Amino acid sequence: MVDFTSIHAAVEYLRSFGILAPIVAFILFFIQAALPVFPYFILAGAAGMVFGFWEGFFLSWSGALAGACFSFYAVRLVEWDWLHDKLTRWFKYDLREVTPFLGFWGIVVARIFPVIPTPLINFVSGISGISAWIFILASAIGKIPTAFIYTGLGNHMINTEDLFSTLAILAAVIVISYVGMRIVRKRFWKQS
């Protein structure tokens, strides 16, 4: 079993593949988007450390997007009518009636503020009525900030000896995420 509990273990694991490391990283991001068996932020930070910012960002973003799309289509292939009916009765809302606008922005916000697990976003989107193109576009846009931040933090940690600035960036990310979640919750969830 691979140890992804620390960023340094993830870095060493990726480096052990040598020239194949980018392919392995892409596959790991793909797997993480479908089944989060290890934290995304550790893997993205390790990608920033191993591959540099831009290559690490592209691998973390594209791998996570590919895994999310795979999960979305896998859910669509399975007949989930029984679960859809149960959720409709439970929440008194039919997921197949989600408007493209609400579906798009719901996915973007859920991806930007990583409070909801990625597989749950993929699953609910798959059983909802939103189109595949809306899911792909919203997921692509929504994954940019987290991939950018986590990969950038990893790259910054390897390229600086100034621990204070790295911790300041991390604190800013946490504060911005918290404030953003409060704003979204206040504006969108209180209206329903």
Coordinates of C-alpha atoms in Angstrom, one line a residue:
M1 CA 0.0 0.0 0.0
V2 CA 1.3 3.4 -0.9
D3 CA 1.6 6.0 1.9
F4 CA -0.1 9.2 0.9
T5 CA -0.5 10.6 4.4
S6 CA 2.4 13.0 3.9
I7 CA 3.5 15.1 1.0
H8 CA 7.0 13.8 1.2
A9 CA 5.9 10.2 0.9
A10 CA 3.9 11.1 -2.2
V11 CA 6.9 13.0 -3.7
E12 CA 9.1 10.0 -3.2
Y13 CA 6.5 7.6 -4.6
L14 CA 6.1 9.7 -7.8
R15 CA 9.9 10.2 -8.2
S16 CA 10.4 6.4 -8.0
F17 CA 8.8 6.1 -11.4
G18 CA 11.4 8.2 -13.1
I19 CA 10.4 9.1 -16.6
L20 CA 6.9 7.5 -16.2
A21 CA 6.1 9.7 -13.2
P22 CA 3.8 12.1 -15.1
I23 CA 1.7 9.1 -16.4
V24 CA 1.5 7.6 -12.9
A25 CA 0.5 11.0 -11.5
F26 CA -2.3 11.4 -14.1
I27 CA -3.5 7.9 -13.2
L28 CA -3.5 8.7 -9.5
F29 CA -5.4 11.9 -10.0
F30 CA -7.9 9.9 -12.1
I31 CA -8.3 7.3 -9.4
Q32 CA -8.6 10.0 -6.7
A33 CA -11.5 11.7 -8.6
A34 CA -13.4 8.4 -8.8
L35 CA -12.5 7.0 -5.4
P36 CA -10.8 9.3 -2.9
V37 CA -8.5 6.8 -1.3
F38 CA -5.9 9.5 -0.7
P39 CA -6.2 13.3 -0.3
Y40 CA -6.2 15.4 -3.4
F41 CA -4.3 18.2 -1.8
I42 CA -1.4 16.0 -0.9
L43 CA -1.1 14.5 -4.4
A44 CA -1.5 18.0 -6.0
G45 CA 1.2 19.4 -3.7
A46 CA 3.5 16.5 -4.5
A47 CA 2.9 17.1 -8.3
G48 CA 3.9 20.8 -7.8
M49 CA 7.0 19.7 -6.0
V50 CA 8.0 17.0 -8.5
F51 CA 6.9 18.5 -11.9
G52 CA 7.0 22.2 -11.2
F53 CA 4.0 24.5 -11.2
W54 CA 2.6 24.3 -14.7
E55 CA 3.1 20.6 -15.5
G56 CA 1.9 19.7 -12.0
F57 CA -1.1 21.9 -12.4
F58 CA -2.0 20.4 -15.8
L59 CA -1.6 16.8 -14.4
S60 CA -3.7 17.5 -11.3
W61 CA -6.4 19.3 -13.2
S62 CA -6.6 17.0 -16.3
G63 CA -6.3 13.8 -14.3
A64 CA -9.0 14.9 -11.8
L65 CA -11.3 16.1 -14.7
A66 CA -10.8 12.8 -16.6
G67 CA -11.6 10.8 -13.4
A68 CA -14.7 12.9 -12.7
C69 CA -16.0 12.4 -16.3
F70 CA -15.4 8.7 -16.1
S71 CA -17.4 8.5 -12.9
F72 CA -20.2 10.7 -14.4
Y73 CA -20.5 8.4 -17.4
A74 CA -20.3 5.2 -15.3
V75 CA -23.2 6.4 -13.2
R76 CA -25.2 7.2 -16.4
L77 CA -24.6 3.7 -17.6
V78 CA -26.2 2.1 -14.6
E79 CA -30.0 2.2 -14.1
W80 CA -30.5 4.4 -11.0
D81 CA -34.3 4.9 -11.3
W82 CA -35.0 3.3 -7.9
L83 CA -32.4 5.6 -6.2
H84 CA -33.6 8.6 -8.0
D85 CA -37.2 7.9 -6.9
K86 CA -36.1 7.4 -3.3
L87 CA -34.1 10.7 -3.3
T88 CA -37.0 12.6 -4.9
R89 CA -39.3 11.4 -2.1
W90 CA -36.7 12.1 0.6
F91 CA -35.7 15.6 -0.5
K92 CA -39.0 16.4 -2.2
Y93 CA -37.0 17.6 -5.3
D94 CA -36.5 15.9 -8.6
L95 CA -32.8 15.9 -9.6
R96 CA -33.8 15.5 -13.2
E97 CA -35.5 18.9 -13.2
V98 CA -32.3 20.7 -12.3
T99 CA -32.0 23.6 -14.7
P100 CA -28.8 23.9 -16.7
F101 CA -28.0 27.2 -15.0
L102 CA -28.4 25.8 -11.5
G103 CA -26.6 22.5 -12.4
F104 CA -23.6 24.4 -13.9
W105 CA -23.2 26.8 -11.0
G106 CA -23.9 24.1 -8.4
I107 CA -21.0 22.0 -9.8
V108 CA -18.7 24.9 -10.1
V109 CA -19.2 26.0 -6.5
A110 CA -19.0 22.5 -5.2
R111 CA -15.7 22.0 -7.0
I112 CA -14.2 25.3 -5.9
F113 CA -15.0 24.8 -2.2
P114 CA -13.9 21.2 -1.7
V115 CA -16.4 20.4 1.2
I116 CA -18.4 17.9 -0.8
P117 CA -16.5 14.8 -1.8
T118 CA -15.7 14.6 -5.5
P119 CA -17.3 11.2 -6.0
L120 CA -20.5 12.5 -4.5
I121 CA -20.6 15.4 -6.9
N122 CA -19.9 13.0 -9.8
F123 CA -22.6 10.6 -8.6
V124 CA -25.3 13.2 -8.0
S125 CA -24.5 14.9 -11.3
G126 CA -24.8 11.5 -13.1
I127 CA -28.2 10.8 -11.8
S128 CA -29.5 14.3 -12.3
G129 CA -30.8 15.7 -15.5
I130 CA -27.9 17.9 -16.4
S131 CA -26.2 17.3 -19.7
A132 CA -22.7 15.8 -20.0
W133 CA -21.4 19.1 -21.6
I134 CA -22.6 21.1 -18.6
F135 CA -21.0 18.7 -16.2
I136 CA -17.7 18.7 -18.1
L137 CA -17.5 22.4 -18.5
A138 CA -18.5 23.1 -14.9
S139 CA -16.1 20.5 -13.6
A140 CA -13.3 21.9 -15.7
I141 CA -13.8 25.4 -14.5
G142 CA -14.4 24.4 -10.9
K143 CA -11.3 22.3 -10.6
I144 CA -9.0 25.1 -11.7
P145 CA -8.8 27.0 -8.4
T146 CA -8.0 23.9 -6.2
A147 CA -5.5 22.5 -8.7
F148 CA -3.9 25.9 -9.0
I149 CA -3.7 26.5 -5.2
Y150 CA -2.5 23.1 -4.1
T151 CA 0.0 22.6 -7.0
G152 CA 1.3 26.2 -6.4
L153 CA 1.7 25.5 -2.7
G154 CA 3.6 22.3 -3.4
N155 CA 5.8 24.1 -5.9
H156 CA 6.3 27.0 -3.5
M157 CA 7.3 24.7 -0.6
I158 CA 10.0 23.0 -2.7
N159 CA 11.4 26.3 -4.1
T160 CA 11.5 28.4 -0.9
E161 CA 13.0 28.1 2.5
D162 CA 10.7 30.7 3.8
L163 CA 8.2 28.6 5.8
F164 CA 6.4 31.8 6.9
S165 CA 5.2 32.8 3.4
T166 CA 4.1 29.2 2.6
L167 CA 2.1 29.1 5.8
A168 CA 0.7 32.6 5.0
I169 CA -0.5 31.4 1.6
L170 CA -2.1 28.3 3.2
A171 CA -3.8 30.4 5.8
A172 CA -5.1 32.8 3.1
V173 CA -6.5 29.8 1.2
I174 CA -8.3 28.5 4.3
V175 CA -9.8 32.0 5.1
I176 CA -10.9 32.6 1.5
S177 CA -12.5 29.1 1.3
Y178 CA -14.3 29.7 4.6
V179 CA -15.6 33.2 3.6
G180 CA -16.6 31.9 0.2
M181 CA -18.5 29.0 1.7
R182 CA -20.3 31.4 4.1
I183 CA -21.3 33.7 1.2
V184 CA -22.5 30.9 -1.0
R185 CA -24.5 29.3 1.9
K186 CA -26.0 32.7 2.8
R187 CA -27.0 33.6 -0.7
F188 CA -28.1 30.3 -2.2
W189 CA -29.1 27.9 0.5
K190 CA -31.1 30.3 2.6
Q191 CA -33.3 31.3 -0.4
S192 CA -34.7 27.8 -0.8

